[in-house]
mmCIF file of C-alpha atoms and ligand atoms in Angstrom:
data_model
loop_
_atom_site.group_PDB
_atom_site.id
_atom_site.type_symbol
_atom_site.label_atom_id
_atom_site.label_comp_id
_atom_site.label_asym_id
_atom_site.label_seq_id
_atom_site.Cartn_x
_atom_site.Cartn_y
_atom_site.Cartn_z
ATOM 1 C CA MET A 1 57.979 -10.645 -41.591
ATOM 2 C CA ALA A 2 58.745 -11.988 -37.943
ATOM 3 C CA SER A 3 58.706 -8.910 -35.406
ATOM 4 C CA GLY A 4 62.422 -8.346 -33.476
ATOM 5 C CA ARG A 5 60.191 -10.170 -30.628
ATOM 6 C CA GLU A 6 59.281 -13.353 -32.748
ATOM 7 C CA ARG A 7 63.411 -13.328 -34.237
ATOM 8 C CA LEU A 8 64.636 -12.625 -30.852
ATOM 9 C CA ILE A 9 65.644 -16.839 -28.170
ATOM 10 C CA PHE A 10 66.283 -15.580 -24.024
ATOM 11 C CA PRO A 11 68.921 -18.753 -22.997
ATOM 12 C CA LEU A 12 67.955 -19.485 -19.850
ATOM 13 C CA ASP A 13 71.504 -19.891 -18.122
ATOM 14 C CA VAL A 14 70.708 -19.890 -14.641
ATOM 15 C CA SER A 15 70.697 -22.899 -11.737
ATOM 16 C CA THR A 16 67.155 -23.199 -10.867
ATOM 17 C CA LEU A 17 63.677 -23.506 -12.159
ATOM 18 C CA GLU A 18 62.316 -20.176 -9.699
ATOM 19 C CA GLU A 19 64.918 -18.535 -11.626
ATOM 20 C CA ALA A 20 64.215 -19.592 -15.341
ATOM 21 C CA ARG A 21 60.332 -19.247 -14.204
ATOM 22 C CA ALA A 22 60.924 -15.647 -12.721
ATOM 23 C CA LEU A 23 62.665 -14.509 -16.265
ATOM 24 C CA VAL A 24 59.809 -16.247 -18.804
ATOM 25 C CA ALA A 25 57.352 -14.417 -16.791
ATOM 26 C CA LEU A 26 59.125 -10.908 -17.022
ATOM 27 C CA LEU A 27 60.419 -11.520 -20.237
ATOM 28 C CA ALA A 28 57.132 -14.073 -21.931
ATOM 29 C CA SER A 29 55.723 -10.729 -23.916
ATOM 30 C CA ASP A 30 59.068 -8.824 -25.492
ATOM 31 C CA ILE A 31 60.520 -12.393 -26.438
ATOM 32 C CA ALA A 32 58.980 -15.924 -27.702
ATOM 33 C CA THR A 33 61.897 -18.521 -27.522
ATOM 34 C CA PHE A 34 63.481 -19.299 -25.000
ATOM 35 C CA LYS A 35 66.008 -21.457 -25.218
ATOM 36 C CA VAL A 36 67.013 -24.464 -22.527
ATOM 37 C CA GLY A 37 70.792 -25.488 -21.818
ATOM 38 C CA LEU A 38 72.912 -27.761 -20.908
ATOM 39 C CA GLU A 39 72.422 -26.271 -17.260
ATOM 40 C CA LEU A 40 69.278 -26.098 -16.439
ATOM 41 C CA PHE A 41 68.276 -29.392 -18.961
ATOM 42 C CA THR A 42 71.070 -31.785 -16.848
ATOM 43 C CA ALA A 43 69.598 -30.324 -13.684
ATOM 44 C CA TYR A 44 66.014 -30.556 -13.922
ATOM 45 C CA GLY A 45 65.024 -32.230 -17.967
ATOM 46 C CA PRO A 46 61.516 -31.784 -19.081
ATOM 47 C CA ALA A 47 59.797 -29.769 -16.444
ATOM 48 C CA ALA A 48 62.174 -26.759 -17.886
ATOM 49 C CA ILE A 49 60.543 -26.636 -20.774
ATOM 50 C CA SER A 50 57.318 -27.536 -19.348
ATOM 51 C CA LEU A 51 57.881 -24.476 -17.644
ATOM 52 C CA VAL A 52 58.856 -21.993 -21.236
ATOM 53 C CA HIS A 53 55.138 -24.252 -22.829
ATOM 54 C CA ASP A 54 53.394 -22.671 -19.539
ATOM 55 C CA ALA A 55 54.121 -19.649 -20.273
ATOM 56 C CA GLY A 56 52.869 -19.935 -23.899
ATOM 57 C CA ALA A 57 56.401 -19.026 -25.386
ATOM 58 C CA GLU A 58 59.151 -21.130 -27.826
ATOM 59 C CA CYS A 59 62.033 -23.456 -26.738
ATOM 60 C CA PHE A 60 64.832 -24.363 -27.602
ATOM 61 C CA LEU A 61 66.466 -27.620 -26.596
ATOM 62 C CA ASP A 62 69.975 -26.220 -27.068
ATOM 63 C CA LEU A 63 72.008 -30.421 -25.817
ATOM 64 C CA LYS A 64 74.652 -29.505 -29.283
ATOM 65 C CA MET A 65 74.730 -33.772 -29.165
ATOM 66 C CA HIS A 66 77.224 -34.966 -30.574
ATOM 67 C CA ASP A 67 77.349 -38.741 -30.583
ATOM 68 C CA ILE A 68 76.420 -41.833 -32.669
ATOM 69 C CA PRO A 69 73.712 -41.575 -35.834
ATOM 70 C CA GLU A 70 72.170 -44.169 -34.094
ATOM 71 C CA THR A 71 72.052 -42.821 -30.172
ATOM 72 C CA VAL A 72 71.365 -38.743 -32.132
ATOM 73 C CA ALA A 73 68.520 -40.303 -33.406
ATOM 74 C CA ARG A 74 67.123 -41.958 -30.677
ATOM 75 C CA ALA A 75 67.516 -38.342 -28.669
ATOM 76 C CA THR A 76 66.284 -36.340 -31.745
ATOM 77 C CA GLU A 77 63.139 -38.733 -31.345
ATOM 78 C CA SER A 78 62.657 -38.113 -27.194
ATOM 79 C CA ALA A 79 62.968 -33.892 -27.969
ATOM 80 C CA THR A 80 60.899 -34.486 -30.470
ATOM 81 C CA ARG A 81 57.789 -36.012 -28.179
ATOM 82 C CA LEU A 82 58.877 -33.016 -25.913
ATOM 83 C CA GLY A 83 57.294 -30.316 -28.260
ATOM 84 C CA VAL A 84 59.791 -28.258 -28.652
ATOM 85 C CA ARG A 85 60.406 -25.915 -31.146
ATOM 86 C CA TYR A 86 64.580 -26.120 -32.514
ATOM 87 C CA LEU A 87 66.933 -28.576 -31.116
ATOM 88 C CA THR A 88 70.527 -28.890 -31.743
ATOM 89 C CA LEU A 89 73.737 -31.168 -32.492
ATOM 90 C CA HIS A 90 77.242 -30.532 -33.928
ATOM 91 C CA ALA A 91 77.569 -30.183 -37.153
ATOM 92 C CA ALA A 92 80.595 -32.011 -37.509
ATOM 93 C CA ASN A 93 78.860 -35.207 -36.001
ATOM 94 C CA GLY A 94 79.352 -35.581 -39.833
ATOM 95 C CA PRO A 95 76.396 -36.143 -42.580
ATOM 96 C CA LYS A 96 75.652 -40.374 -41.206
ATOM 97 C CA THR A 97 74.869 -38.261 -38.091
ATOM 98 C CA LEU A 98 72.805 -35.411 -39.713
ATOM 99 C CA THR A 99 70.323 -37.028 -42.499
ATOM 100 C CA LYS A 100 69.492 -39.447 -39.317
ATOM 101 C CA ALA A 101 68.078 -36.789 -37.199
ATOM 102 C CA ALA A 102 66.721 -35.256 -40.030
ATOM 103 C CA ALA A 103 65.025 -38.670 -41.468
ATOM 104 C CA VAL A 104 63.351 -38.585 -37.216
ATOM 105 C CA ALA A 105 62.261 -34.846 -37.081
ATOM 106 C CA LYS A 106 60.411 -35.013 -40.505
ATOM 107 C CA GLY A 107 57.220 -33.777 -39.671
ATOM 108 C CA SER A 108 57.398 -33.315 -36.354
ATOM 109 C CA PRO A 109 57.183 -29.478 -34.110
ATOM 110 C CA THR A 110 61.101 -29.691 -33.504
ATOM 111 C CA THR A 111 63.321 -27.907 -36.132
ATOM 112 C CA LEU A 112 67.308 -29.145 -36.235
ATOM 113 C CA LEU A 113 70.077 -26.777 -36.205
ATOM 114 C CA ALA A 114 73.781 -27.334 -36.737
ATOM 115 C CA VAL A 115 76.223 -26.248 -34.258
ATOM 116 C CA THR A 116 78.396 -24.969 -36.566
ATOM 117 C CA VAL A 117 81.655 -23.253 -35.613
ATOM 118 C CA LEU A 118 81.142 -22.191 -31.845
ATOM 119 C CA THR A 119 80.674 -18.098 -31.217
ATOM 120 C CA SER A 120 83.075 -18.738 -28.265
ATOM 121 C CA MET A 121 86.104 -19.941 -30.888
ATOM 122 C CA ASP A 122 88.936 -17.601 -32.837
ATOM 123 C CA ASP A 123 91.424 -18.924 -35.110
ATOM 124 C CA ALA A 124 93.809 -20.112 -32.396
ATOM 125 C CA GLU A 125 91.060 -21.915 -31.049
ATOM 126 C CA LEU A 126 90.045 -24.026 -33.880
ATOM 127 C CA HIS A 127 93.695 -24.611 -34.252
ATOM 128 C CA ALA A 128 94.378 -26.022 -31.307
ATOM 129 C CA ILE A 129 92.187 -28.257 -31.971
ATOM 130 C CA GLY A 130 93.830 -29.215 -35.626
ATOM 131 C CA ILE A 131 91.877 -27.516 -38.069
ATOM 132 C CA MET A 132 93.428 -25.257 -39.603
ATOM 133 C CA ALA A 133 90.598 -23.398 -41.712
ATOM 134 C CA SER A 134 89.410 -20.007 -41.060
ATOM 135 C CA PRO A 135 86.083 -19.836 -38.890
ATOM 136 C CA GLY A 136 84.962 -18.406 -42.018
ATOM 137 C CA ASP A 137 85.277 -21.549 -44.637
ATOM 138 C CA THR A 138 84.920 -24.049 -41.092
ATOM 139 C CA VAL A 139 81.062 -22.549 -41.370
ATOM 140 C CA LEU A 140 80.934 -22.312 -44.486
ATOM 141 C CA ALA A 141 81.994 -26.589 -45.777
ATOM 142 C CA LEU A 142 80.117 -27.561 -42.176
ATOM 143 C CA ALA A 143 77.341 -25.566 -43.218
ATOM 144 C CA ARG A 144 76.803 -26.888 -47.098
ATOM 145 C CA MET A 145 77.546 -30.701 -45.755
ATOM 146 C CA ALA A 146 74.545 -30.193 -43.272
ATOM 147 C CA LYS A 147 72.521 -28.623 -45.228
ATOM 148 C CA GLY A 148 72.967 -32.020 -48.017
ATOM 149 C CA ALA A 149 72.589 -34.211 -45.829
ATOM 150 C CA GLY A 150 68.830 -32.010 -44.769
ATOM 151 C CA VAL A 151 69.276 -30.275 -41.613
ATOM 152 C CA SER A 152 69.146 -26.188 -43.421
ATOM 153 C CA GLY A 153 68.532 -25.225 -39.974
ATOM 154 C CA LEU A 154 72.301 -23.079 -38.506
ATOM 155 C CA VAL A 155 74.415 -21.726 -35.277
ATOM 156 C CA ALA A 156 76.830 -19.618 -36.406
ATOM 157 C CA SER A 157 78.520 -16.323 -36.119
ATOM 158 C CA ALA A 158 77.162 -13.253 -37.641
ATOM 159 C CA HIS A 159 79.953 -12.921 -39.489
ATOM 160 C CA GLU A 160 79.135 -16.506 -41.883
ATOM 161 C CA CYS A 161 75.756 -14.911 -41.945
ATOM 162 C CA LYS A 162 76.461 -12.821 -45.443
ATOM 163 C CA ALA A 163 78.260 -16.252 -46.511
ATOM 164 C CA LEU A 164 76.351 -18.430 -45.676
ATOM 165 C CA ARG A 165 73.435 -17.036 -47.907
ATOM 166 C CA ALA A 166 75.055 -16.059 -49.882
ATOM 167 C CA ALA A 167 75.741 -20.461 -50.762
ATOM 168 C CA LEU A 168 72.866 -21.674 -49.163
ATOM 169 C CA GLY A 169 70.722 -19.319 -50.760
ATOM 170 C CA ALA A 170 66.713 -18.191 -48.498
ATOM 171 C CA ASP A 171 65.806 -21.323 -47.634
ATOM 172 C CA ALA A 172 69.022 -21.700 -45.127
ATOM 173 C CA HIS A 173 66.777 -20.809 -41.086
ATOM 174 C CA LEU A 174 70.098 -18.236 -39.832
ATOM 175 C CA VAL A 175 70.687 -18.218 -34.992
ATOM 176 C CA ILE A 176 73.028 -16.383 -34.432
ATOM 177 C CA PRO A 177 74.497 -16.045 -31.424
ATOM 178 C CA GLY A 178 77.542 -14.516 -29.946
ATOM 179 C CA VAL A 179 74.772 -10.851 -30.433
ATOM 180 C CA ARG A 180 76.071 -8.125 -28.286
ATOM 181 C CA PRO A 181 74.094 -3.644 -28.234
ATOM 182 C CA LEU A 182 76.623 -1.231 -29.047
ATOM 183 C CA GLY A 183 78.197 -0.552 -25.260
ATOM 184 C CA SER A 184 78.061 -4.298 -24.318
ATOM 185 C CA ASP A 185 80.528 -6.914 -22.027
ATOM 186 C CA ALA A 186 82.296 -9.896 -25.299
ATOM 187 C CA ASN A 187 82.500 -12.243 -22.136
ATOM 188 C CA ASP A 188 83.617 -15.292 -23.612
ATOM 189 C CA GLN A 189 82.739 -14.560 -27.362
ATOM 190 C CA LYS A 190 84.877 -13.857 -29.701
ATOM 191 C CA ARG A 191 82.616 -13.597 -33.537
ATOM 192 C CA THR A 192 80.331 -11.237 -31.906
ATOM 193 C CA ALA A 193 78.010 -8.524 -33.430
ATOM 194 C CA THR A 194 75.404 -6.011 -33.094
ATOM 195 C CA PRO A 195 72.026 -6.642 -33.472
ATOM 196 C CA ARG A 196 72.283 -4.705 -36.370
ATOM 197 C CA GLU A 197 74.706 -6.063 -38.134
ATOM 198 C CA ALA A 198 73.243 -9.657 -37.505
ATOM 199 C CA ILE A 199 70.075 -8.713 -38.567
ATOM 200 C CA VAL A 200 71.862 -6.780 -41.513
ATOM 201 C CA ASN A 201 73.500 -10.917 -42.520
ATOM 202 C CA GLY A 202 70.729 -11.657 -43.540
ATOM 203 C CA ALA A 203 69.849 -13.291 -39.665
ATOM 204 C CA ASP A 204 66.397 -15.417 -39.233
ATOM 205 C CA LYS A 205 66.716 -15.450 -35.287
ATOM 206 C CA LEU A 206 69.361 -13.918 -32.677
ATOM 207 C CA VAL A 207 70.745 -15.227 -29.632
ATOM 208 C CA VAL A 208 71.082 -12.509 -26.951
ATOM 209 C CA GLY A 209 72.595 -14.030 -23.313
ATOM 210 C CA ARG A 210 73.611 -12.092 -20.985
ATOM 211 C CA PRO A 211 73.085 -8.884 -22.448
ATOM 212 C CA ILE A 212 69.914 -9.067 -21.697
ATOM 213 C CA ARG A 213 70.074 -11.481 -18.107
ATOM 214 C CA ASP A 214 72.743 -9.193 -16.083
ATOM 215 C CA ALA A 215 71.223 -6.337 -17.608
ATOM 216 C CA LYS A 216 69.646 -3.607 -14.951
ATOM 217 C CA ASP A 217 65.832 -3.795 -16.145
ATOM 218 C CA PRO A 218 66.238 -6.781 -17.956
ATOM 219 C CA ARG A 219 63.011 -6.461 -19.846
ATOM 220 C CA ALA A 220 64.078 -3.009 -20.842
ATOM 221 C CA ALA A 221 67.188 -4.668 -22.935
ATOM 222 C CA ALA A 222 65.200 -7.042 -24.613
ATOM 223 C CA GLN A 223 62.862 -4.441 -25.405
ATOM 224 C CA ALA A 224 65.997 -1.845 -27.057
ATOM 225 C CA ILE A 225 67.243 -4.800 -28.988
ATOM 226 C CA ALA A 226 63.799 -6.049 -30.151
ATOM 227 C CA ARG A 227 63.194 -2.103 -31.034
ATOM 228 C CA GLU A 228 66.706 -2.790 -32.532
ATOM 229 C CA ILE A 229 65.907 -6.122 -34.631
ATOM 230 C CA ASP A 230 62.692 -4.019 -35.905
ATOM 231 C CA GLU A 231 64.765 -1.091 -36.774
ATOM 232 C CA ALA A 232 66.952 -2.968 -39.087
ATOM 233 C CA LEU A 233 64.296 -5.862 -41.047
ATOM 234 C CA SER A 234 62.258 -2.386 -41.944
ATOM 235 C CA GLY A 235 66.178 -1.281 -43.783
ATOM 236 C CA ARG A 236 66.437 -4.361 -45.248
ATOM 237 C CA ALA A 237 63.229 -5.064 -46.061
HETATM 238 O O1 LIG B 1 73.974 -13.549 -25.321
HETATM 239 P P1 LIG B 1 75.254 -14.664 -24.389
HETATM 240 O O2 LIG B 1 76.726 -15.088 -24.391
HETATM 241 O O3 LIG B 1 75.175 -14.757 -22.960
HETATM 242 O O4 LIG B 1 74.475 -16.155 -24.564
HETATM 243 C C1 LIG B 1 75.222 -17.678 -24.574
HETATM 244 C C2 LIG B 1 73.900 -18.565 -24.715
HETATM 245 O O5 LIG B 1 74.219 -18.253 -26.526
HETATM 246 C C3 LIG B 1 74.998 -19.931 -24.235
HETATM 247 O O6 LIG B 1 73.524 -20.319 -24.082
HETATM 248 C C4 LIG B 1 75.522 -20.058 -25.318
HETATM 249 O O7 LIG B 1 75.512 -21.764 -25.549
HETATM 250 C C5 LIG B 1 74.652 -20.103 -26.482
HETATM 251 N N1 LIG B 1 75.829 -20.737 -27.469
HETATM 252 C C6 LIG B 1 76.620 -19.884 -28.447
HETATM 253 N N2 LIG B 1 77.422 -20.400 -29.171
HETATM 254 C C7 LIG B 1 77.526 -20.801 -29.853
HETATM 255 C C8 LIG B 1 75.427 -21.672 -30.056
HETATM 256 C C9 LIG B 1 75.379 -21.201 -28.422
HETATM 257 O O8 LIG B 1 76.993 -19.288 -27.213
HETATM 258 N N3 LIG B 1 77.687 -21.111 -30.838
#
């Protein structure tokens, strides 16, 4: 079974390559996967991915793609050539785009993750974009559709983990952001849970950013979260 270190994903949400490189050097012995998102990739492109690979870690390219099938498929092809471990696209792209992207990613080192409902969204935010169903029901519907289209990696909140596991079974790969150790600030996240709760609910991987990045001692914060994951896993086994 994967350890806390292997289940933890740290987003490199910083503005320069130097800061990203320093964080990877500091945390690579405690965290196996680093996420390159919109901020760093927009500024530096593939160089941001290379710095993660150069440190012997895996890269999660979080571009949350949303476009027509042809465009998403071609961008997926480009990402697989960069050797990233994960690549995100919105489940709301719909079945045609997901099916085409899944076919492109098949046999590559890249696992596609369909983003269901962002963890920063609650009922009010969903209503504002015309979705009257609850976040839980929306996540489940999007996840079922994504799995049917050949994308069984999913990004959702810990609140939906249990229902997703029950509905989709063991082969769904559940990546959970919005994770907050007890006592830390929720920031702009709405549907949060502790590392322990997320693991108990069936999460495979946890994305934890600001509670590590903004800690006085980021390494100690990462180690404490990895330990909490290990303890929760021994309870789950
Ligand atoms: O732990 P923290 O809130 O700082 O993590 C924020 C990171 O998680 C950002 O990189 C953000 O893009 C990512 N994320 C998210 N919600 C999602 C998917 C990804 O917050 N549904």
